């Protein structure tokens, strides 16, 4: 089928307001918006001002009222515990009402913040929807983050309530969440009034009732027995639905704020037109609700569109083997799978010939979408060959909430260019700019920027930090949102995203800040200064690699210091930082003005061509760094890839 993409994109270009008016018609409004876009509100304008709605209503009540209550909303599949459970829309609604009642009993009202620190279990998703129902603002914190990160989010959001579980399950270990939560609450300046704790069978956590801990399941059961009904609280289209913290250049995470109206309009549009899904289809986003991909396409997008979403607790390999993905697709008749390329690299590494694929009937699968990091062409081609279906790379960020560039399964696919997430979606006018902010010709590398206004669904600001948002995203290129991704657009309008322009790295599809790791390394009492860079890794795309210069009087064993630095990062940021390599060096390479030459160090580590920076203070230091990198297995000529152990 000839793709309708161009026609649709041109229709948006010609009349953006009309395009987004039509998209908003797919949403149920308690009060229709007065305007589609008001450029004078908010930081760069606001979508659908005057409109009143409720996201939970659109996700659940609307479908139940339309007679779809018995349709499957979620299939929970835990490869960790062997559990499989399907929840209909009506069942989810009843669970969500019970949680909303519990939250309400604990004083949660419209606009209050609730932190959700939970593993991939149904209660996590129900809790998000319960917040949306009350007009409360949820902030989900990924389970792989440790106490310090959680405390930073408690302080920034000033959450009234935390919903958590006793533990998460990682292959071979039970991750006790409660001690991390307790530490975080003790550390935070702003304490929550209550922590609602779901006890999992694998580990029961002692509750600190005097600190406001409550048993979540008991509280919910009481509301279920009472049959408490909690109506959806009308919220403005422009009211926040959630805050999702993401890594920036410093240790202080950025609270990306998403609204209700624009978010729903954009996600609803994307479900049909990008992913090609309709009510009743089964969509599996193999990610985590702690990431934006999980928010948009495990929870909100699938429910808004009336599809069935798979909620998977497990890993692509090792739970129990590299056939798990195919087992899930087979069992639940998944139509579209969305995951990060790293998951496919992990599967390919264990099953290069696709022997596990042959063991299952995956004929229901019609498309694979990849995002979260650059999809390397080798992995992409392997997936295409093994699955025999379109493999669609698409590019987006926590800030945008949905794809900036994609291939459109719903509008008909465009020809694929490996290495490109295809073309900009309606709503996104992209330019590639040089460092002075001038557009560069097609095929030229530069800073990819989105012309303002950002489309519905994108962040409206950072939580209570409009100035930080302006400075970080809007100031450098006036009139544009800076994506902080470098790349190019070719003659055919295809976008190529190559690398971040800031200190953010992508590790196993997770976004991490090397700046925040440097802040932690510098906390070690023996460390005088440090640098953390991302080095190429065959499995995870990039992994962090630290360099520390010790204080001059330190005579302790270096191996011990390195171990302590690694532990410090794991304890402060969390295991998700995947910070396992640190090297002790005598000096760090710097410019004459004292800026550490991280970019050059990274090129050397990856065995890429590099030029001696004109501004370098002492070129001899780069030779020292090269030697130490080589001694640690990096900096191989023609590609410095080091296999993850
Ligand atoms: N709670 C607690 N710890 C967690 C966690 C969680 N929710 N998620 C990850 N961790 C831990 C891991 O157990 C690991 O700990 P370890 O150092 O003790 O082994 C560490 O954090 C690093 O995790 P990760 O980088 O994910 O590595 P991994 O070896 O566990 O798994 C992959 C590698 C590729 C299989 C895995 O990253 C994956 O499936 N990625 C899919 C991509 C994805 O979900 N991306 C999200 C955006 S789309
Ligand atoms: P996150 O905010 O965690 O979703 O990470 C967003 C970042 O991941 C982007 O800024 C990119 O650097 C990277 N990214 C996501 N998707 C892609 C993609 N399809 N191709 C290249 N990079 C990507």
XYZ file of C-alpha atoms and ligand atoms in Angstrom:
716
model
C 0.000 0.000 0.000
C 1.216 3.480 -0.891
C 1.962 5.364 2.318
C -0.410 8.213 3.147
C 2.290 9.757 5.327
C 3.131 12.663 3.021
C -0.501 13.645 2.571
C -1.085 13.599 6.300
C 2.118 15.479 7.126
C 1.262 18.133 4.537
C -2.248 18.452 5.950
C -0.701 19.168 9.338
C 1.760 21.680 7.821
C -1.071 23.477 6.029
C -3.356 23.775 9.026
C -1.853 22.550 12.309
C -4.789 23.714 14.426
C -7.261 21.833 12.300
C -5.080 18.727 12.439
C -5.010 18.779 16.238
C -8.700 19.709 16.420
C -9.510 16.520 14.548
C -7.146 14.495 16.753
C -8.845 15.882 19.877
C -12.227 14.740 18.598
C -11.179 11.176 19.445
C -11.120 12.157 23.123
C -14.139 12.489 25.404
C -14.246 15.979 26.909
C -16.333 17.081 29.880
C -15.991 20.549 28.382
C -14.724 21.130 24.854
C -11.556 23.247 24.575
C -12.172 26.922 23.810
C -9.069 27.141 21.685
C -6.851 24.533 20.064
C -3.593 26.344 20.763
C -2.874 29.501 22.718
C 0.625 30.773 22.041
C 0.463 33.211 24.940
C 0.002 30.646 27.697
C 2.773 28.626 29.323
C 6.408 28.675 28.315
C 5.884 28.242 24.572
C 2.068 28.074 24.376
C -0.546 25.566 25.569
C -2.739 23.032 23.807
C -6.505 22.843 24.249
C -6.931 25.558 26.921
C -10.393 25.742 28.399
C -10.978 22.038 27.794
C -11.921 19.795 30.709
C -11.480 16.073 30.746
C -10.020 13.177 32.722
C -7.393 10.766 31.430
C -8.598 7.828 33.540
C -12.119 8.366 32.224
C -10.844 8.140 28.669
C -8.748 5.072 29.461
C -11.386 3.077 31.336
C -14.884 4.436 32.044
C -15.498 5.412 28.446
C -14.854 1.879 27.175
C -16.927 0.300 29.930
C -19.804 2.715 29.221
C -19.589 1.791 25.546
C -20.111 -1.896 26.389
C -16.451 -2.912 26.106
C -16.068 -3.702 29.812
C -15.342 -7.380 29.190
C -12.581 -6.683 26.664
C -9.048 -7.377 27.917
C -7.218 -4.254 29.037
C -4.053 -5.833 30.458
C -2.379 -9.197 30.265
C 0.057 -9.466 33.128
C 2.789 -11.971 32.339
C 5.568 -12.426 34.859
C 8.454 -14.552 33.691
C 9.861 -14.035 37.181
C 7.025 -15.732 39.075
C 5.272 -17.702 36.337
C 2.070 -15.662 36.834
C -0.329 -14.922 33.957
C -3.476 -12.905 34.563
C -5.813 -11.052 32.254
C -7.705 -7.983 33.494
C -10.764 -6.751 31.614
C -11.478 -3.023 31.324
C -14.239 -3.423 33.935
C -11.880 -5.219 36.330
C -9.209 -2.563 35.926
C -11.817 0.103 36.579
C -12.834 -1.597 39.805
C -9.192 -1.978 40.957
C -8.476 1.642 40.091
C -11.527 2.891 41.962
C -10.422 1.004 45.070
C -6.922 2.510 44.915
C -8.354 5.965 44.230
C -10.524 5.552 47.329
C -7.479 4.586 49.397
C -5.543 7.582 48.128
C -8.481 9.860 48.801
C -8.721 8.478 52.348
C -5.079 9.399 52.784
C -5.753 12.968 51.816
C -4.743 12.912 48.149
C -6.536 15.577 46.137
C -6.337 17.090 42.680
C -2.863 18.508 42.058
C -1.168 16.528 44.856
C 1.890 14.511 43.899
C 2.147 10.756 44.436
C 5.369 8.841 43.884
C 5.039 5.302 42.574
C 8.165 3.208 43.211
C 7.175 -0.256 42.114
C 8.226 -3.185 39.972
C 6.316 -4.294 36.886
C 3.160 -5.502 38.593
C -0.472 -4.652 37.831
C -0.851 -2.571 41.004
C 1.749 -0.145 39.649
C -0.307 0.567 36.567
C -3.567 0.691 38.511
C -1.967 3.217 40.858
C -1.011 5.477 37.963
C -4.594 5.383 36.708
C -5.970 5.984 40.214
C -3.900 9.168 40.441
C -5.186 10.264 37.041
C -8.727 9.578 38.233
C -8.297 11.955 41.171
C -6.447 14.578 39.153
C -3.400 13.822 41.322
C -0.013 13.969 39.623
C 1.958 10.749 39.637
C 5.683 10.438 39.415
C 6.899 6.924 38.730
C 10.450 6.164 39.831
C 12.232 3.279 38.114
C 12.999 0.390 40.487
C 16.662 0.319 39.506
C 17.280 3.708 41.134
C 18.621 3.798 44.680
C 17.679 5.839 47.753
C 19.477 9.059 46.855
C 17.703 9.353 43.488
C 14.382 8.588 45.124
C 15.034 11.241 47.779
C 15.841 13.822 45.087
C 12.455 13.090 43.474
C 10.655 13.278 46.833
C 12.196 16.672 47.486
C 11.542 18.075 44.042
C 7.965 16.837 43.715
C 7.063 17.212 47.407
C 4.960 14.087 47.126
C 2.236 13.595 49.708
C 2.096 9.821 49.343
C 4.448 7.113 48.075
C 3.098 3.834 46.740
C 5.686 1.084 46.793
C 6.123 -2.664 47.071
C 8.195 -4.812 49.369
C 10.445 -5.975 46.551
C 11.315 -6.209 42.899
C 12.576 -9.352 41.207
C 15.757 -9.378 39.185
C 17.249 -12.587 37.771
C 18.877 -14.409 40.663
C 18.054 -11.819 43.307
C 15.194 -10.249 45.160
C 15.587 -6.475 45.320
C 14.333 -5.229 48.676
C 12.640 -1.886 47.910
C 11.573 -1.012 51.425
C 15.051 -0.341 52.887
C 15.748 1.937 49.895
C 12.464 3.733 50.426
C 13.118 4.102 54.159
C 16.570 5.550 53.462
C 15.113 7.918 50.892
C 12.390 9.122 53.254
C 14.961 9.624 56.007
C 17.216 11.522 53.596
C 14.504 13.690 52.017
C 13.811 17.161 53.332
C 10.159 16.842 52.335
C 8.696 13.683 53.847
C 5.573 12.052 52.457
C 2.601 11.782 54.832
C 2.096 8.108 53.998
C 3.825 5.191 52.282
C 1.438 2.527 51.022
C 3.340 -0.746 50.789
C 2.260 -3.736 48.743
C 3.673 -6.879 50.311
C 4.822 -9.374 47.705
C 5.048 -13.072 48.567
C 8.768 -13.176 47.774
C 9.688 -10.775 50.600
C 7.652 -9.148 53.327
C 8.832 -5.753 54.510
C 8.560 -4.547 58.105
C 6.284 -1.505 58.128
C 7.128 1.662 60.088
C 3.606 2.587 61.091
C 4.899 5.502 63.143
C 6.374 6.970 59.922
C 3.073 6.616 58.076
C 3.540 3.180 56.466
C 0.306 1.422 55.586
C -0.466 -1.995 54.094
C -1.658 -1.293 50.572
C -3.497 -4.568 49.940
C -5.432 -4.386 53.223
C -6.555 -0.848 52.467
C -7.661 -1.770 48.953
C -9.518 -4.848 50.115
C -11.547 -2.740 52.538
C -12.596 -0.401 49.712
C -13.476 -3.323 47.462
C -15.650 -4.857 50.165
C -17.358 -1.490 50.579
C -17.743 -1.206 46.790
C -16.609 2.411 47.024
C -17.172 4.381 43.819
C -14.805 7.227 43.072
C -15.927 9.514 40.267
C -13.379 10.943 37.844
C -12.329 14.421 38.922
C -12.585 16.863 35.994
C -9.196 18.406 35.227
C -8.174 21.086 32.799
C -6.607 19.890 29.567
C -3.581 21.895 30.644
C -3.367 20.417 34.166
C -0.435 18.055 34.751
C -1.076 14.334 34.495
C 2.383 13.292 35.569
C 5.960 14.266 36.277
C 8.645 11.945 34.992
C 12.181 12.668 36.083
C 14.909 12.162 33.542
C 18.656 12.580 33.430
C 20.145 15.895 32.520
C 23.708 17.087 32.620
C 23.837 17.394 36.404
C 22.862 15.178 39.314
C 19.616 17.130 39.707
C 17.044 15.237 37.608
C 14.667 17.179 35.381
C 10.968 16.749 36.131
C 9.308 16.507 32.735
C 5.679 17.628 33.075
C 3.012 16.156 30.819
C -0.518 17.551 30.623
C -3.836 15.716 30.242
C -5.428 16.993 27.033
C -2.501 17.226 24.631
C -1.080 13.956 25.902
C -4.291 12.086 25.170
C -4.782 13.629 21.732
C -1.220 12.821 20.646
C -1.120 9.277 22.010
C -4.518 8.417 20.618
C -3.407 9.641 17.178
C -0.157 7.694 17.374
C -1.791 4.378 18.281
C -3.711 4.173 15.051
C -1.436 6.002 12.682
C 2.076 5.099 13.834
C 1.527 1.670 15.383
C -1.422 0.633 13.205
C -3.464 -0.636 16.155
C -7.196 -0.766 16.682
C -9.460 -1.827 19.574
C -8.978 -5.462 20.498
C -5.412 -5.691 19.137
C -2.680 -6.868 21.516
C 0.222 -4.454 21.950
C 3.313 -5.397 23.904
C 5.759 -2.748 24.961
C 8.625 -4.615 26.591
C 9.937 -1.765 28.694
C 9.278 -0.613 32.242
C 6.681 1.795 33.569
C 9.594 3.712 35.124
C 10.486 5.010 31.642
C 8.525 7.226 29.301
C 8.067 4.371 26.834
C 6.238 2.489 29.570
C 4.053 5.474 30.474
C 3.009 6.085 26.889
C 2.762 2.594 25.449
C 2.276 0.158 28.310
C -0.330 2.299 30.038
C -1.924 5.325 28.423
C -1.735 4.820 24.637
C -3.073 1.239 24.611
C -5.948 2.035 26.981
C -6.931 5.240 25.214
C -7.207 3.239 22.009
C -9.110 0.317 23.589
C -6.378 -2.218 22.825
C -4.927 -4.905 25.099
C -1.562 -4.137 26.669
C 0.892 -6.775 27.850
C 2.536 -5.970 31.176
C 5.666 -8.099 31.288
C 7.894 -8.675 34.284
C 11.103 -10.244 33.072
C 14.052 -9.837 30.740
C 14.604 -10.756 27.106
C 17.202 -13.342 28.133
C 17.722 -15.407 31.245
C 14.074 -15.491 32.342
C 14.450 -18.347 31.637
C 15.991 -18.152 28.151
C 16.229 -16.234 24.883
C 12.844 -17.649 23.807
C 10.789 -15.681 26.368
C 9.764 -12.939 23.940
C 8.508 -15.516 21.432
C 6.671 -17.394 24.175
C 4.838 -14.227 25.210
C 3.960 -13.339 21.599
C 2.753 -16.887 20.971
C 0.680 -17.135 24.143
C -0.981 -13.739 24.000
C -1.201 -13.334 20.204
C 0.744 -10.090 20.252
C 0.276 -8.004 17.102
C 2.873 -5.296 17.677
C 5.995 -5.485 19.836
C 7.889 -2.387 20.953
C 11.218 -2.621 22.736
C 14.756 -1.229 22.786
C 17.420 -2.492 20.349
C 19.490 -3.686 23.299
C 16.868 -6.347 24.033
C 17.353 -7.702 20.516
C 21.123 -7.554 20.833
C 20.795 -9.635 24.005
C 18.565 -12.201 22.252
C 20.768 -12.329 19.168
C 23.855 -12.886 21.280
C 22.281 -15.940 22.901
C 20.409 -17.246 19.885
C 22.156 -16.039 16.730
C 20.454 -18.609 14.495
C 16.980 -17.864 15.873
C 16.475 -21.441 17.079
C 14.123 -20.334 19.831
C 12.024 -18.364 17.355
C 11.297 -21.558 15.425
C 9.878 -23.184 18.561
C 6.941 -20.792 18.826
C 4.050 -19.662 16.658
C 4.631 -15.947 16.304
C 2.439 -15.525 13.248
C 0.291 -12.938 15.063
C 3.228 -10.479 15.089
C 2.932 -7.875 12.349
C 5.510 -5.253 13.308
C 8.421 -4.630 15.644
C 9.078 -1.064 16.807
C 12.422 -0.081 18.304
C 13.387 3.046 20.245
C 15.325 4.300 23.228
C 18.725 4.338 21.543
C 20.159 4.221 18.055
C 19.091 1.029 16.304
C 22.310 -0.302 14.833
C 21.709 -1.601 11.303
C 23.164 -5.054 12.103
C 20.602 -5.708 14.836
C 17.855 -4.269 12.694
C 18.701 -6.525 9.743
C 18.958 -9.568 12.007
C 15.492 -8.863 13.415
C 14.077 -8.380 9.908
C 15.564 -11.646 8.688
C 14.534 -13.660 11.702
C 11.008 -12.307 12.038
C 10.128 -11.552 8.414
C 8.072 -8.514 9.430
C 8.672 -4.746 9.232
C 11.167 -3.578 11.857
C 10.540 0.071 12.560
C 13.064 2.302 14.251
C 11.521 5.418 15.743
C 13.082 8.284 17.644
C 11.771 9.978 20.736
C 12.638 11.263 24.168
C 11.178 11.491 27.651
C 10.565 15.150 26.857
C 8.457 14.477 23.756
C 6.439 11.530 25.115
C 5.842 10.144 21.637
C 7.763 9.729 18.407
C 9.479 12.720 16.828
C 10.340 10.634 13.773
C 8.910 7.291 12.771
C 7.686 5.084 9.996
C 3.916 4.888 10.019
C 2.451 1.388 10.099
C -1.072 2.827 10.251
C -0.670 5.182 7.298
C 1.247 2.638 5.233
C 4.963 2.135 5.557
C 7.536 4.212 3.733
C 10.672 2.539 2.361
C 13.124 1.802 5.163
C 16.633 3.245 5.289
C 18.650 1.323 7.829
C 20.072 3.681 10.424
C 17.204 6.171 10.057
C 14.029 6.381 12.155
C 12.425 7.609 8.889
C 10.590 10.957 8.814
C 9.190 13.546 11.220
C 5.711 12.971 12.560
C 2.969 15.562 12.116
C 3.490 18.219 14.771
C 7.253 18.146 14.428
C 8.979 20.560 12.040
C 12.642 19.605 12.203
C 15.721 21.581 11.248
C 19.359 20.648 11.570
C 21.314 23.644 12.858
C 24.980 24.486 13.096
C 26.307 25.621 16.458
C 25.430 29.226 15.619
C 21.812 28.213 15.019
C 21.769 28.372 11.194
C 20.057 25.573 9.254
C 22.566 23.376 7.412
C 22.048 21.750 3.984
C 20.608 18.210 3.701
C 23.074 15.493 4.569
C 25.090 17.733 6.889
C 25.557 16.822 10.536
C 24.356 19.278 13.147
C 22.023 19.835 16.090
C 18.539 18.483 15.480
C 15.970 21.025 16.649
C 12.169 21.140 16.628
C 10.499 24.386 15.586
C 8.233 25.732 18.304
C 5.559 25.104 19.271
C 6.113 21.525 20.283
C 3.101 19.375 19.389
C 0.537 18.123 21.902
C 1.904 15.386 24.163
C 5.318 16.985 24.562
C 6.499 18.382 27.856
C 4.999 21.691 28.878
C 7.881 22.534 31.216
C 10.006 21.085 34.007
C 8.234 20.749 37.345
C 8.242 24.166 39.013
C 11.297 25.115 36.948
C 10.214 27.084 33.874
C 13.524 28.925 33.777
C 15.522 25.742 33.856
C 13.391 24.439 30.983
C 13.964 27.628 28.994
C 17.702 27.535 29.631
C 18.128 23.812 28.957
C 15.883 23.460 25.930
C 14.785 26.738 24.348
C 17.500 29.365 24.763
C 20.372 28.086 22.668
C 18.387 28.082 19.425
C 15.675 30.764 19.691
C 12.363 29.604 18.248
C 13.337 25.959 18.584
C 13.314 23.125 21.095
C 16.836 21.707 21.297
C 16.664 17.909 21.231
C 20.318 17.571 22.387
C 20.648 14.931 19.676
C 23.067 15.383 16.804
C 22.257 14.061 13.364
C 21.187 14.975 9.869
C 18.266 14.978 7.481
C 18.991 13.605 4.016
C 17.708 14.730 0.593
C 14.601 12.535 0.985
C 13.690 14.038 4.342
C 14.872 10.992 6.314
C 16.206 11.781 9.759
C 19.406 10.214 11.107
C 20.060 10.474 14.836
C 23.688 9.859 15.665
C 24.611 10.920 19.205
C 23.756 13.129 22.152
C 25.323 16.564 22.271
C 25.328 16.627 26.077
C 26.603 14.398 28.874
C 23.742 11.961 28.601
C 24.475 8.379 27.569
C 22.207 5.542 26.568
C 22.973 2.316 28.376
C 20.768 -0.711 27.640
C 18.076 1.693 26.433
C 18.262 3.575 29.738
C 19.115 7.248 29.785
C 21.892 8.066 32.234
C 23.790 11.200 33.117
C 27.574 10.926 33.204
C 27.545 14.280 35.015
C 25.613 12.784 37.921
C 28.041 9.836 38.073
C 30.944 12.298 38.210
C 29.267 14.045 41.125
C 29.137 10.720 42.977
C 32.737 9.679 42.115
C 33.915 13.047 43.424
C 32.281 12.238 46.781
C 34.873 9.504 47.438
C 37.325 10.913 49.986
C 40.415 9.810 48.009
C 39.306 11.285 44.689
C 40.678 14.682 43.678
C 38.944 14.902 40.306
C 37.222 12.639 37.860
C 35.586 12.217 34.482
C 32.951 9.739 33.322
C 32.410 8.989 29.640
C 30.206 6.556 27.757
C 32.130 3.879 25.876
C 30.725 1.639 23.144
C 29.442 -1.730 24.263
C 28.226 -4.536 22.022
C 25.237 -5.366 24.202
C 24.209 -2.170 25.939
C 25.140 0.337 23.234
C 27.122 2.382 25.714
C 28.355 1.807 29.235
C 29.861 4.361 31.602
C 33.579 4.360 32.221
C 35.134 6.434 34.986
C 38.578 7.996 35.330
C 39.688 9.172 38.758
C 42.700 11.217 39.790
C 43.584 10.545 43.412
C 44.562 13.150 45.970
C 48.367 13.426 46.077
C 48.870 11.856 49.518
C 46.836 8.681 48.852
C 48.826 5.483 49.249
C 45.936 3.013 49.579
C 45.560 0.064 47.232
C 44.072 1.300 43.925
C 41.997 -1.852 43.477
C 40.253 -1.145 46.772
C 39.585 2.484 45.868
C 38.149 1.475 42.474
C 35.857 -1.058 44.159
C 34.659 1.599 46.593
C 33.971 4.096 43.808
C 31.933 1.492 41.912
C 29.966 0.675 45.058
C 29.396 4.340 45.766
C 27.787 4.902 42.370
C 25.670 1.753 42.750
C 24.508 2.863 46.190
C 23.899 6.500 45.316
C 22.389 6.218 41.823
C 21.444 2.557 41.651
C 22.364 -0.639 39.816
C 20.783 0.734 36.640
C 23.797 3.048 36.246
C 25.736 -0.085 35.212
C 28.888 1.656 36.435
C 31.443 -1.140 36.672
C 34.648 0.264 35.177
C 36.881 2.858 36.752
C 40.537 3.601 36.054
C 42.992 5.474 38.212
C 44.940 8.010 36.136
C 47.610 10.556 37.046
C 46.036 13.432 35.158
C 43.006 14.233 33.016
C 43.370 15.829 29.572
C 42.086 19.403 29.587
C 41.865 22.483 27.439
C 43.924 25.505 28.437
C 40.790 26.898 30.072
C 40.469 23.751 32.202
C 37.649 21.924 30.393
C 38.067 18.136 30.499
C 38.295 16.703 26.972
C 35.677 13.987 27.458
C 34.764 13.827 23.751
C 38.347 13.076 22.733
C 38.690 10.503 25.516
C 35.548 8.799 24.281
C 36.805 8.641 20.685
C 40.092 7.147 21.871
C 38.276 4.585 24.049
C 36.065 3.552 21.138
C 39.017 3.289 18.722
C 37.522 6.023 16.540
C 39.580 8.519 14.541
C 40.337 11.631 16.580
C 42.241 14.887 16.158
C 44.494 16.520 18.699
C 42.325 19.384 20.051
C 43.903 22.747 19.212
C 43.166 24.036 22.687
C 44.715 21.137 24.609
C 46.893 22.126 27.515
C 49.274 19.143 27.537
C 49.061 16.655 24.622
C 51.161 14.085 26.501
C 48.194 13.334 28.772
C 46.235 11.837 25.889
C 49.033 9.310 25.343
C 48.797 8.368 29.029
C 45.016 7.947 28.755
C 45.372 5.856 25.590
C 47.847 3.549 27.316
C 45.636 2.994 30.317
C 42.567 2.440 28.131
C 44.502 -0.145 26.098
C 45.650 -1.869 29.276
C 41.971 -2.171 30.240
C 40.889 -3.654 26.901
C 39.639 -0.476 25.190
C 40.960 1.749 22.405
C 41.375 -0.950 19.781
C 42.050 0.544 16.397
C 39.137 0.364 13.966
C 36.547 -0.020 16.718
C 37.111 -0.088 20.426
C 34.185 -2.307 21.273
C 34.617 -4.249 24.405
C 32.249 -7.123 25.052
C 30.196 -6.815 28.248
C 31.104 -9.624 30.583
N 15.051 -2.909 39.813
C 16.230 -3.187 40.394
N 17.377 -3.378 39.699
C 17.307 -3.296 38.367
C 16.111 -2.997 37.688
C 14.941 -2.813 38.469
N 13.774 -2.524 37.918
N 16.363 -2.987 36.363
C 17.664 -3.249 36.197
N 18.231 -3.438 37.409
C 19.614 -3.799 37.688
C 19.991 -5.076 36.994
O 19.652 -6.203 37.780
C 21.495 -4.917 36.844
O 22.066 -5.220 38.100
P 23.463 -5.990 38.239
O 24.499 -4.930 37.996
O 23.461 -6.460 39.651
O 23.486 -7.076 37.231
C 21.667 -3.428 36.643
O 20.485 -2.816 37.133
C 21.867 -3.015 35.203
O 20.683 -3.341 34.486
P 20.642 -3.440 32.896
O 21.548 -2.399 32.329
O 19.248 -3.464 32.440
O 21.395 -4.781 32.597
P 20.926 -6.295 32.658
O 22.169 -7.064 32.461
O 20.112 -6.587 33.859
O 19.989 -6.491 31.378
C 19.241 -6.166 29.118
C 20.431 -6.163 30.085
C 19.679 -5.730 27.755
C 18.687 -7.588 29.046
C 18.166 -5.236 29.692
O 18.733 -3.970 29.908
C 16.947 -5.073 28.843
O 16.106 -5.921 28.720
N 16.764 -3.928 28.249
C 15.567 -3.676 27.503
C 15.510 -2.255 27.253
C 14.527 -1.503 28.036
O 13.733 -1.999 28.766
N 14.634 -0.196 27.838
C 13.758 0.766 28.429
C 13.452 1.861 27.479
S 12.615 1.288 26.013
P 14.840 8.791 26.838
O 14.515 10.165 27.224
O 15.276 7.917 27.945
O 13.735 8.159 26.028
O 16.103 8.899 25.883
C 16.019 9.734 24.760
C 17.278 9.661 23.976
O 17.485 8.330 23.492
C 17.238 10.514 22.734
O 17.542 11.852 22.988
C 18.254 9.829 21.855
O 19.550 10.211 22.202
C 18.058 8.372 22.196
N 17.137 7.725 21.244
C 15.879 7.342 21.474
N 15.362 6.741 20.379
C 16.333 6.760 19.442
C 16.424 6.297 18.085
N 15.413 5.670 17.507
N 17.576 6.521 17.413
C 18.619 7.150 18.002
N 18.601 7.586 19.281
C 17.476 7.395 19.990
